[in-house]
Structure formats: C-alpha cells, structure tokens
Amino acid sequence: MRFSADFSRRKDVPRIEGFVNSTSGTCGERLTLTTSGSKRFVATVYRMGYYNNAGARLVMELNSPKQIAINAQTPPGQYLIKLSSHMRAATFVPFLVYGNAASDVTFMSSVLTWQSYNQWGGYSLYKGPDGKRETHAHTVTFDRPYDGDGSGQFRYMEQPLLTLMEKVGLDINYVTDFEVARNSAVFHKTKAIVVGGHSEYWTVSMRDSIDAAVAAGVNLVAFGGNTGYAITEISGRQISGRTPYRDVQRPESLLLGSQYFALGIKKDLISNNLWPFLSLGKDAVIKNLYGYEADTAMGTIGPGVQISARAAISPTEKGFVAMSTYYNAPSGASVLNMGTNAWVCAIKNRCPWGHTFDSVAQKQLTTVTTEVLKTVKSSKWPVAQIDIPARP
C-alpha cells in the first residue's frame, strides 16, 4: 500500500481504517478506537523500534476492540495498530505512549505536520478534492484516518531514525507535538531534542519551549529540512494556520542556524570534512540527498554556523546553496540541522516524491546518523568551526 505523502492521492478501494481519540497517552489511560469499513476486524498492535534487526515487536492482537489500554504491555514508544478485515485493504493507526523520566534524548513526533498534509476526505491545509490550492481547508481535524497506508508520515519520516536511536541504546522520552505545546517543562529532564525528517508545523508555545530549552543548554538535532517553518494553532482536536515564523520576525534560522529556502530540488551532498561526516572520508558525496525541500544559512539572520556539508553546484549556478549546519549556543547547547527532508526517508529508500537512494547512500546515511546519535548519548559535542559569522 502506498505511504501517506505530501499531495498524494490513493486508489479508491474498499478498506478498513480508523483513528484514535488522542495522538498519545500514558500509562493507565485508554485510547478510544473509531473504525469504518467493517464492524468485524482484527487490531494487531506493534511497538516500533529495534528488536534484533527487526523494526517492530508484536504487542497484542484484539478482535474488534473499541479501546486500546495503555499499561505494562505498552511501555513508552511509538505504536502502530494494523487494522485487518476480510475483503478489505488493511491500514494502520498510529499512537504514541509518553512518560516523564529523565532521558538522553526527547524525540518529538511531528503529528501536526502529518495532519496538515493529510488528504483523507479530500481536504488538507494545502489543497482540496480538485487538487488545487485555492480549495484547501482552513481547518483540519485529527478525528479522521490518515490517507495512504494510514500511518501518517511516520513510516518514512520517523521510523528509520527511531530504529537507529533504539539500536544505539539511547534512553528516549517519546512525545508528540501536543505534549510540547501543552507542557513547557517537557524538556527539563532531557539532554537533547531530536526531530525527524519533516517537522514543519509548530505552535508558538512549541517554539517558545524549544527556544528556552536550547537557551538552558539542551542540545537540538533536526534530521530534516523545513523544520519549524510554519505557525499552527490548536483548538481541541482541530488545527489551523500556516503563517511562516519569518513573517513575525522569528525566522527558524535564529534557532536552527539555517532555514528553508528551496522546494523541488535534487542535489548531491558534499562533505566539508567536518563532524558529523568525517567517518565517510575526505570530500565524500551522498548522491541526490538535498531535496525535496532544503535549507541554507545564506541570506538569513542568526548565530554563526559551521557548514558541515553543502550541495553540489555547477560553475554557472548562482544563488543560495543548500547546506547542513552546526553551531554551539552560548548556553553550551549544540544545534545540528541536516537541512534536507530526504535525510530520514533515504535511510530506507522510502522517500515518496520520486527520489531514490542506492545501498551506498543508505549506508552513508546510516553511518552519519549513528555518529550523531552516539554523540547525543555521550554528550561530547565538538566545537563548531564557524564558516558563516553571526548575522544580526
């Protein structure tokens, strides 16, 4: 089945699908499961992670449940419910279990971004049933399934990264955007914040919390591009709005060191022989990695940054250059922005917009990602070598 994806459409075939009444829960709570397509079905619950080279563990199998209990069987982590029914296409329902323990890293699952692009029922914040931006919805709800295979953007923008995080042995606190938006203390017990390949939509309270965490010494790694670009608002189970932060004088470059500038590009990444690309060898190249969306520090304001890698350019090419940036904040926090939303999906060659990645590129990405995660675990961050000075 086709992944859910930006602007994807899917075949109209009979299916069993559903959603839960909250994107996340904690021990002792129950999530209500709403389904359509068949009254009789099997719900198979998997915890996603790393299990001896497998990416998931079977937790339970239930017959036509109305609720999913969160208990000792479902420790903190990311879960998928597989819905199966006779003569129906199977789909997934994602949910997350969060805790509040001290951790090496807090991983933020970007459900606001998933829902903004979700085309189920015909409408997203980007377009309407006719495929045109002019007919897009101004408000969308979480009270509906995700399009495609039902997993939102989890299986390509987050799962490959989470598998490596658990393989490295990180102590992880799992949260969604909602926990960050509602609890300003969510990062008080962690050493680092990590976001995946597509974390575009942040509420103002989310941005405030992440800014405050970095100012307090918490490290930040964005394994994506176009991160923290748009302001969204939450009202119950509905979200609305997509005003760029730079339109309110809070460009994402102030936090990340670089920011979104290009859509629809396809460029090779060239290492500048600096961390975290050193293990690839001198002047290493990762084919096709910058895109579909990419970031740059050129033409922005923000702290001085190290250009860890940059896009290949032709001798006649003019304009800004895609790049991966790194800097050390005055608080002692380190901030790494990979600057491309292909980073995570390319690890498993799952990018939905047509870019493909061979085994060499996948191995390179796994090597660099693992190097970053080991640094997160050890907290021994290198000193940035500034290439672009601070830009007031």
CSV table of C-alpha atoms in Angstrom, one decimal:
chain,number,residue,atom,x,y,z
A,1,MET,CA,0.0,0.0,0.0
A,2,ARG,CA,1.2,3.5,-0.8
A,3,PHE,CA,2.6,5.6,2.0
A,4,SER,CA,0.8,8.7,3.0
A,5,ALA,CA,2.7,11.6,1.4
A,6,ASP,CA,2.6,15.3,0.6
A,7,PHE,CA,-0.1,15.8,-2.1
A,8,SER,CA,-0.5,12.0,-2.6
A,9,ARG,CA,-3.8,10.5,-3.8
A,10,ARG,CA,-4.7,6.9,-3.4
A,11,LYS,CA,-6.8,4.3,-5.2
A,12,ASP,CA,-10.5,4.2,-4.1
A,13,VAL,CA,-10.6,0.6,-2.9
A,14,PRO,CA,-12.6,-0.9,0.0
A,15,ARG,CA,-10.6,-0.7,3.2
A,16,ILE,CA,-10.8,-0.9,6.9
A,17,GLU,CA,-9.4,2.2,8.5
A,18,GLY,CA,-9.7,4.3,11.7
A,19,PHE,CA,-8.2,6.7,14.2
A,20,VAL,CA,-7.9,7.1,18.0
A,21,ASN,CA,-9.2,9.9,20.1
A,22,SER,CA,-5.8,11.1,21.1
A,23,THR,CA,-2.4,11.1,19.3
A,24,SER,CA,-0.8,9.9,22.5
A,25,GLY,CA,-1.4,8.6,26.0
A,26,THR,CA,0.4,7.5,29.1
A,27,CYS,CA,0.2,4.5,31.5
A,28,GLY,CA,-3.2,3.9,32.9
A,29,GLU,CA,-5.1,5.6,30.1
A,30,ARG,CA,-7.3,4.1,27.4
A,31,LEU,CA,-7.5,5.3,23.8
A,32,THR,CA,-10.8,5.1,22.0
A,33,LEU,CA,-10.6,3.5,18.6
A,34,THR,CA,-13.1,4.6,15.9
A,35,THR,CA,-13.2,2.5,12.7
A,36,SER,CA,-15.1,2.4,9.4
A,37,GLY,CA,-15.3,-0.1,6.6
A,38,SER,CA,-16.2,-3.2,8.6
A,39,LYS,CA,-17.7,-3.9,12.0
A,40,ARG,CA,-15.6,-7.1,12.4
A,41,PHE,CA,-11.8,-6.7,12.2
A,42,VAL,CA,-8.6,-7.6,13.9
A,43,ALA,CA,-6.4,-4.9,15.5
A,44,THR,CA,-2.8,-6.0,15.7
A,45,VAL,CA,-0.7,-3.6,17.9
A,46,TYR,CA,3.0,-3.2,17.3
A,47,ARG,CA,5.6,-1.3,19.2
A,48,MET,CA,8.0,0.3,16.6
A,49,GLY,CA,11.8,0.3,17.4
A,50,TYR,CA,14.7,-2.0,17.2
A,51,TYR,CA,14.4,-5.7,18.0
A,52,ASN,CA,17.4,-7.8,16.8
A,53,ASN,CA,17.3,-6.2,13.4
A,54,ALA,CA,13.5,-6.2,13.3
A,55,GLY,CA,11.8,-2.8,13.3
A,56,ALA,CA,8.8,-3.7,15.4
A,57,ARG,CA,7.5,-6.0,18.2
A,58,LEU,CA,4.1,-7.6,18.3
A,59,VAL,CA,2.4,-6.4,21.5
A,60,MET,CA,-1.2,-7.7,21.2
A,61,GLU,CA,-3.9,-8.9,18.9
A,62,LEU,CA,-7.5,-7.8,19.6
A,63,ASN,CA,-10.8,-8.7,18.0
A,64,SER,CA,-12.9,-5.6,17.0
A,65,PRO,CA,-11.8,-3.5,20.0
A,66,LYS,CA,-13.4,-0.2,20.9
A,67,GLN,CA,-10.4,0.8,23.2
A,68,ILE,CA,-6.7,0.3,23.5
A,69,ALA,CA,-5.4,0.1,27.0
A,70,ILE,CA,-2.0,1.7,27.8
A,71,ASN,CA,-0.4,-0.4,30.5
A,72,ALA,CA,2.7,-2.5,31.3
A,73,GLN,CA,2.4,-4.2,27.9
A,74,THR,CA,2.8,-0.8,26.1
A,75,PRO,CA,5.9,1.0,27.5
A,76,PRO,CA,6.8,4.4,26.2
A,77,GLY,CA,7.4,4.5,22.4
A,78,GLN,CA,5.7,4.7,19.0
A,79,TYR,CA,3.0,2.3,18.1
A,80,LEU,CA,1.1,1.2,15.0
A,81,ILE,CA,-2.2,-0.6,15.1
A,82,LYS,CA,-2.8,-2.7,12.0
A,83,LEU,CA,-6.4,-3.0,11.1
A,84,SER,CA,-7.3,-6.1,9.1
A,85,SER,CA,-10.7,-7.3,7.8
A,86,HIS,CA,-11.9,-9.8,5.3
A,87,MET,CA,-12.1,-8.5,1.7
A,88,ARG,CA,-10.8,-5.1,2.8
A,89,ALA,CA,-7.4,-3.4,2.4
A,90,ALA,CA,-5.5,-3.2,5.7
A,91,THR,CA,-4.4,0.1,7.1
A,92,PHE,CA,-2.5,1.4,10.2
A,93,VAL,CA,-3.5,3.7,13.0
A,94,PRO,CA,-0.5,5.4,14.8
A,95,PHE,CA,-0.4,6.4,18.5
A,96,LEU,CA,2.4,7.2,20.9
A,97,VAL,CA,3.0,6.4,24.6
A,98,TYR,CA,4.8,9.0,26.6
A,99,GLY,CA,6.4,9.2,30.0
A,100,ASN,CA,8.2,11.7,32.1
A,101,ALA,CA,11.5,10.1,33.0
A,102,ALA,CA,15.0,11.6,32.7
A,103,SER,CA,16.4,10.8,29.3
A,104,ASP,CA,19.4,11.1,26.9
A,105,VAL,CA,17.0,12.5,24.3
A,106,THR,CA,13.4,13.5,23.8
A,107,PHE,CA,12.1,12.6,20.4
A,108,MET,CA,9.3,14.8,19.1
A,109,SER,CA,6.9,13.1,16.7
A,110,SER,CA,5.6,15.7,14.3
A,111,VAL,CA,1.9,14.9,14.1
A,112,LEU,CA,0.8,18.5,13.4
A,113,THR,CA,2.8,18.3,10.1
A,114,TRP,CA,1.3,14.8,9.3
A,115,GLN,CA,-2.2,16.2,9.8
A,116,SER,CA,-1.6,19.4,7.8
A,117,TYR,CA,-0.8,17.3,4.7
A,118,ASN,CA,-3.4,14.6,5.4
A,119,GLN,CA,-5.7,14.5,2.3
A,120,TRP,CA,-8.2,12.0,3.8
A,121,GLY,CA,-11.7,13.0,2.9
A,122,GLY,CA,-10.4,15.3,0.2
A,123,TYR,CA,-9.1,18.3,2.2
A,124,SER,CA,-5.7,19.2,3.7
A,125,LEU,CA,-4.3,22.6,4.6
A,126,TYR,CA,-2.7,22.6,1.2
A,127,LYS,CA,-5.4,21.6,-1.3
A,128,GLY,CA,-9.0,20.5,-1.8
A,129,PRO,CA,-10.6,17.5,-3.6
A,130,ASP,CA,-9.8,19.0,-7.0
A,131,GLY,CA,-6.1,19.1,-6.2
A,132,LYS,CA,-6.0,22.9,-6.2
A,133,ARG,CA,-4.5,25.1,-3.5
A,134,GLU,CA,-7.4,27.5,-3.9
A,135,THR,CA,-9.8,25.0,-2.5
A,136,HIS,CA,-7.7,24.0,0.5
A,137,ALA,CA,-9.2,23.6,4.0
A,138,HIS,CA,-8.5,26.4,6.6
A,139,THR,CA,-9.0,23.9,9.5
A,140,VAL,CA,-8.4,20.2,9.6
A,141,THR,CA,-9.2,17.6,12.3
A,142,PHE,CA,-7.5,14.7,13.9
A,143,ASP,CA,-10.9,12.9,14.1
A,144,ARG,CA,-10.2,11.2,10.8
A,145,PRO,CA,-7.8,8.5,9.5
A,146,TYR,CA,-4.6,9.4,7.6
A,147,ASP,CA,-4.5,8.9,3.8
A,148,GLY,CA,-2.3,6.4,2.1
A,149,ASP,CA,-1.5,3.4,4.4
A,150,GLY,CA,-2.9,5.2,7.5
A,151,SER,CA,0.4,5.7,9.3
A,152,GLY,CA,0.7,9.5,8.6
A,153,GLN,CA,4.3,10.3,7.8
A,154,PHE,CA,5.7,8.0,10.5
A,155,ARG,CA,6.9,5.1,8.4
A,156,TYR,CA,9.2,7.2,6.2
A,157,MET,CA,9.9,10.5,8.1
A,158,GLU,CA,10.5,9.0,11.5
A,159,GLN,CA,10.6,5.2,11.7
A,160,PRO,CA,14.1,4.7,10.1
A,161,LEU,CA,15.5,7.2,12.6
A,162,LEU,CA,13.8,5.7,15.6
A,163,THR,CA,15.1,2.3,14.7
A,164,LEU,CA,18.7,3.6,14.8
A,165,MET,CA,18.0,5.6,18.0
A,166,GLU,CA,17.0,2.4,19.8
A,167,LYS,CA,19.8,0.4,18.2
A,168,VAL,CA,22.4,2.8,19.6
A,169,GLY,CA,20.8,2.3,23.1
A,170,LEU,CA,19.6,5.8,23.8
A,171,ASP,CA,17.4,6.4,26.7
A,172,ILE,CA,14.5,8.0,24.9
A,173,ASN,CA,11.5,10.1,26.1
A,174,TYR,CA,8.8,10.0,23.3
A,175,VAL,CA,6.4,12.9,22.9
A,176,THR,CA,4.2,14.3,20.2
A,177,ASP,CA,3.8,18.0,19.2
A,178,PHE,CA,0.8,18.1,21.6
A,179,GLU,CA,2.9,17.3,24.7
A,180,VAL,CA,5.4,20.0,23.7
A,181,ALA,CA,2.6,22.5,23.1
A,182,ARG,CA,0.9,21.9,26.4
A,183,ASN,CA,3.8,21.4,28.8
A,184,SER,CA,6.5,24.0,29.0
A,185,ALA,CA,8.5,21.7,31.3
A,186,VAL,CA,8.6,18.8,28.8
A,187,PHE,CA,12.3,19.2,28.1
A,188,HIS,CA,13.5,19.8,31.7
A,189,LYS,CA,14.8,16.2,32.2
A,190,THR,CA,16.5,15.6,28.9
A,191,LYS,CA,19.9,16.3,27.4
A,192,ALA,CA,18.8,16.6,23.8
A,193,ILE,CA,15.8,17.2,21.5
A,194,VAL,CA,15.6,15.3,18.2
A,195,VAL,CA,13.0,15.8,15.4
A,196,GLY,CA,12.7,13.7,12.2
A,197,GLY,CA,12.6,14.4,8.5
A,198,HIS,CA,9.5,16.6,8.4
A,199,SER,CA,8.7,18.8,11.4
A,200,GLU,CA,7.3,21.9,9.6
A,201,TYR,CA,4.3,23.0,11.8
A,202,TRP,CA,5.0,24.3,15.3
A,203,THR,CA,2.7,26.2,17.6
A,204,VAL,CA,4.1,29.3,19.2
A,205,SER,CA,4.2,27.5,22.6
A,206,MET,CA,6.3,24.8,21.0
A,207,ARG,CA,8.7,27.3,19.5
A,208,ASP,CA,8.9,29.0,22.9
A,209,SER,CA,9.6,25.7,24.7
A,210,ILE,CA,12.4,24.7,22.3
A,211,ASP,CA,14.0,28.1,22.3
A,212,ALA,CA,14.0,28.0,26.1
A,213,ALA,CA,15.4,24.5,26.2
A,214,VAL,CA,18.4,25.4,23.9
A,215,ALA,CA,18.9,28.6,26.0
A,216,ALA,CA,19.1,26.3,29.0
A,217,GLY,CA,21.7,24.0,27.5
A,218,VAL,CA,19.6,21.3,25.9
A,219,ASN,CA,21.1,20.1,22.5
A,220,LEU,CA,18.9,20.1,19.4
A,221,VAL,CA,19.2,17.9,16.3
A,222,ALA,CA,16.9,18.3,13.3
A,223,PHE,CA,17.2,15.3,10.9
A,224,GLY,CA,15.2,17.1,8.3
A,225,GLY,CA,14.6,20.2,6.3
A,226,ASN,CA,11.9,23.0,6.5
A,227,THR,CA,11.8,22.4,10.3
A,228,GLY,CA,9.8,24.8,12.4
A,229,TYR,CA,8.7,26.8,9.4
A,230,ALA,CA,5.0,27.4,9.9
A,231,ILE,CA,2.9,28.6,12.9
A,232,THR,CA,-0.1,26.5,13.5
A,233,GLU,CA,-2.8,26.8,16.1
A,234,ILE,CA,-4.5,24.0,18.1
A,235,SER,CA,-8.2,24.1,19.2
A,236,GLY,CA,-9.2,20.8,20.7
A,237,ARG,CA,-8.7,18.2,18.0
A,238,GLN,CA,-8.5,20.8,15.2
A,239,ILE,CA,-5.6,22.7,13.8
A,240,SER,CA,-5.4,25.7,11.5
A,241,GLY,CA,-3.0,28.3,10.2
A,242,ARG,CA,0.4,28.1,8.3
A,243,THR,CA,2.0,31.6,8.8
A,244,PRO,CA,5.8,31.4,8.3
A,245,TYR,CA,7.7,32.3,11.5
A,246,ARG,CA,9.8,34.6,9.5
A,247,ASP,CA,6.7,36.7,8.8
A,248,VAL,CA,6.5,37.5,12.6
A,249,GLN,CA,10.2,38.3,12.9
A,250,ARG,CA,11.1,34.8,14.4
A,251,PRO,CA,12.8,33.1,11.4
A,252,GLU,CA,13.7,29.5,12.1
A,253,SER,CA,17.3,30.4,11.4
A,254,LEU,CA,17.5,32.1,14.8
A,255,LEU,CA,17.1,28.7,16.4
A,256,LEU,CA,18.5,26.3,13.8
A,257,GLY,CA,21.2,28.4,12.2
A,258,SER,CA,19.7,27.9,8.8
A,259,GLN,CA,16.2,27.8,7.3
A,260,TYR,CA,14.1,26.5,4.4
A,261,PHE,CA,14.7,28.2,1.0
A,262,ALA,CA,14.1,25.7,-1.8
A,263,LEU,CA,11.4,23.3,-3.0
A,264,GLY,CA,11.6,20.6,-5.6
A,265,ILE,CA,15.4,20.4,-5.8
A,266,LYS,CA,17.6,17.3,-6.2
A,267,LYS,CA,21.3,17.9,-5.3
A,268,ASP,CA,24.2,15.8,-4.2
A,269,LEU,CA,25.6,16.4,-0.7
A,270,ILE,CA,29.3,17.1,-0.5
A,271,SER,CA,31.0,16.8,2.9
A,272,ASN,CA,33.2,19.6,4.1
A,273,ASN,CA,35.4,17.1,6.0
A,274,LEU,CA,33.9,18.2,9.3
A,275,TRP,CA,31.7,16.5,12.0
A,276,PRO,CA,29.5,14.5,11.6
A,277,PHE,CA,30.7,13.5,8.1
A,278,LEU,CA,34.3,12.7,9.0
A,279,SER,CA,33.8,8.9,9.0
A,280,LEU,CA,32.8,9.0,5.3
A,281,GLY,CA,36.2,10.1,4.2
A,282,LYS,CA,37.5,13.2,2.6
A,283,ASP,CA,35.2,15.1,0.3
A,284,ALA,CA,32.6,12.4,0.5
A,285,VAL,CA,29.5,12.7,-1.7
A,286,ILE,CA,26.0,11.4,-0.9
A,287,LYS,CA,24.0,11.3,-4.1
A,288,ASN,CA,20.7,13.2,-4.5
A,289,LEU,CA,20.3,14.0,-0.8
A,290,TYR,CA,19.4,17.6,-0.8
A,291,GLY,CA,15.6,17.9,-1.6
A,292,TYR,CA,12.7,17.7,-2.0
A,293,GLU,CA,12.9,20.7,0.4
A,294,ALA,CA,16.2,22.1,1.6
A,295,ASP,CA,17.7,24.7,3.9
A,296,THR,CA,20.5,27.3,3.8
A,297,ALA,CA,22.2,29.8,6.1
A,298,MET,CA,22.7,32.2,3.2
A,299,GLY,CA,20.5,35.3,3.3
A,300,THR,CA,19.4,34.6,6.8
A,301,ILE,CA,19.9,36.0,10.3
A,302,GLY,CA,21.1,34.0,13.2
A,303,PRO,CA,24.2,32.6,15.0
A,304,GLY,CA,27.5,31.9,13.3
A,305,VAL,CA,27.4,28.4,11.8
A,306,GLN,CA,29.7,25.7,10.6
A,307,ILE,CA,28.8,24.4,7.2
A,308,SER,CA,29.2,20.6,7.7
A,309,ALA,CA,28.2,19.8,4.2
A,310,ARG,CA,26.8,21.6,1.2
A,311,ALA,CA,25.1,20.9,-2.1
A,312,ALA,CA,27.0,20.4,-5.3
A,313,ILE,CA,26.7,23.4,-7.6
A,314,SER,CA,27.6,23.9,-11.3
A,315,PRO,CA,30.2,26.5,-12.3
A,316,THR,CA,27.5,28.7,-13.8
A,317,GLU,CA,25.0,28.3,-10.9
A,318,LYS,CA,24.0,31.4,-8.9
A,319,GLY,CA,22.0,32.0,-5.8
A,320,PHE,CA,21.8,30.3,-2.4
A,321,VAL,CA,23.3,26.8,-1.7
A,322,ALA,CA,21.6,24.0,0.3
A,323,MET,CA,23.7,23.1,3.4
A,324,SER,CA,23.8,21.2,6.7
A,325,THR,CA,24.8,23.5,9.6
A,326,TYR,CA,26.1,23.2,13.1
A,327,TYR,CA,26.8,25.7,15.9
A,328,ASN,CA,27.4,25.9,19.7
A,329,ALA,CA,25.0,28.2,21.6
A,330,PRO,CA,26.1,30.5,24.4
A,331,SER,CA,24.3,28.2,26.8
A,332,GLY,CA,26.6,25.3,25.8
A,333,ALA,CA,23.9,23.6,23.8
A,334,SER,CA,24.9,22.3,20.3
A,335,VAL,CA,22.5,22.6,17.4
A,336,LEU,CA,22.7,20.5,14.2
A,337,ASN,CA,20.4,21.0,11.2
A,338,MET,CA,20.7,18.4,8.4
A,339,GLY,CA,18.8,20.8,6.1
A,340,THR,CA,17.0,18.3,3.9
A,341,ASN,CA,13.8,16.5,4.4
A,342,ALA,CA,15.2,13.5,2.5
A,343,TRP,CA,17.6,12.6,5.3
A,344,VAL,CA,15.4,10.1,7.2
A,345,CYS,CA,13.3,8.6,4.4
A,346,ALA,CA,16.5,8.0,2.3
A,347,ILE,CA,17.9,5.7,5.1
A,348,LYS,CA,15.5,3.1,3.9
A,349,ASN,CA,14.9,4.5,0.4
A,350,ARG,CA,11.3,5.4,1.3
A,351,CYS,CA,11.1,8.9,0.0
A,352,PRO,CA,7.6,9.4,-1.5
A,353,TRP,CA,8.4,12.1,-4.0
A,354,GLY,CA,10.3,10.1,-6.6
A,355,HIS,CA,13.9,10.4,-5.4
A,356,THR,CA,15.6,7.0,-5.0
A,357,PHE,CA,18.7,6.1,-3.0
A,358,ASP,CA,21.0,3.2,-3.6
A,359,SER,CA,22.6,0.9,-1.0
A,360,VAL,CA,25.8,3.1,-0.9
A,361,ALA,CA,23.8,6.3,0.0
A,362,GLN,CA,21.7,4.3,2.6
A,363,LYS,CA,24.9,3.0,4.2
A,364,GLN,CA,26.4,6.5,4.3
A,365,LEU,CA,23.3,8.0,5.9
A,366,THR,CA,23.2,5.2,8.5
A,367,THR,CA,26.9,5.8,9.3
A,368,VAL,CA,26.5,9.6,9.8
A,369,THR,CA,23.2,9.3,11.7
A,370,THR,CA,24.7,6.7,14.0
A,371,GLU,CA,27.7,9.0,14.6
A,372,VAL,CA,25.3,11.8,15.6
A,373,LEU,CA,23.3,9.6,17.9
A,374,LYS,CA,26.4,8.3,19.6
A,375,THR,CA,27.4,12.0,20.2
A,376,VAL,CA,23.9,12.6,21.7
A,377,LYS,CA,24.4,9.6,24.0
A,378,SER,CA,27.9,10.6,25.1
A,379,SER,CA,27.2,14.4,25.3
A,380,LYS,CA,30.7,15.0,23.9
A,381,TRP,CA,29.8,17.6,21.2
A,382,PRO,CA,32.6,19.0,19.1
A,383,VAL,CA,33.4,22.7,18.9
A,384,ALA,CA,31.9,24.2,15.7
A,385,GLN,CA,34.3,25.7,13.2
A,386,ILE,CA,32.5,28.8,12.1
A,387,ASP,CA,32.2,29.3,8.3
A,388,ILE,CA,29.4,31.9,8.2
A,389,PRO,CA,29.7,34.5,11.0
A,390,ALA,CA,26.7,35.6,13.1
A,391,ARG,CA,24.2,37.6,11.1
A,392,PRO,CA,22.3,40.2,13.2
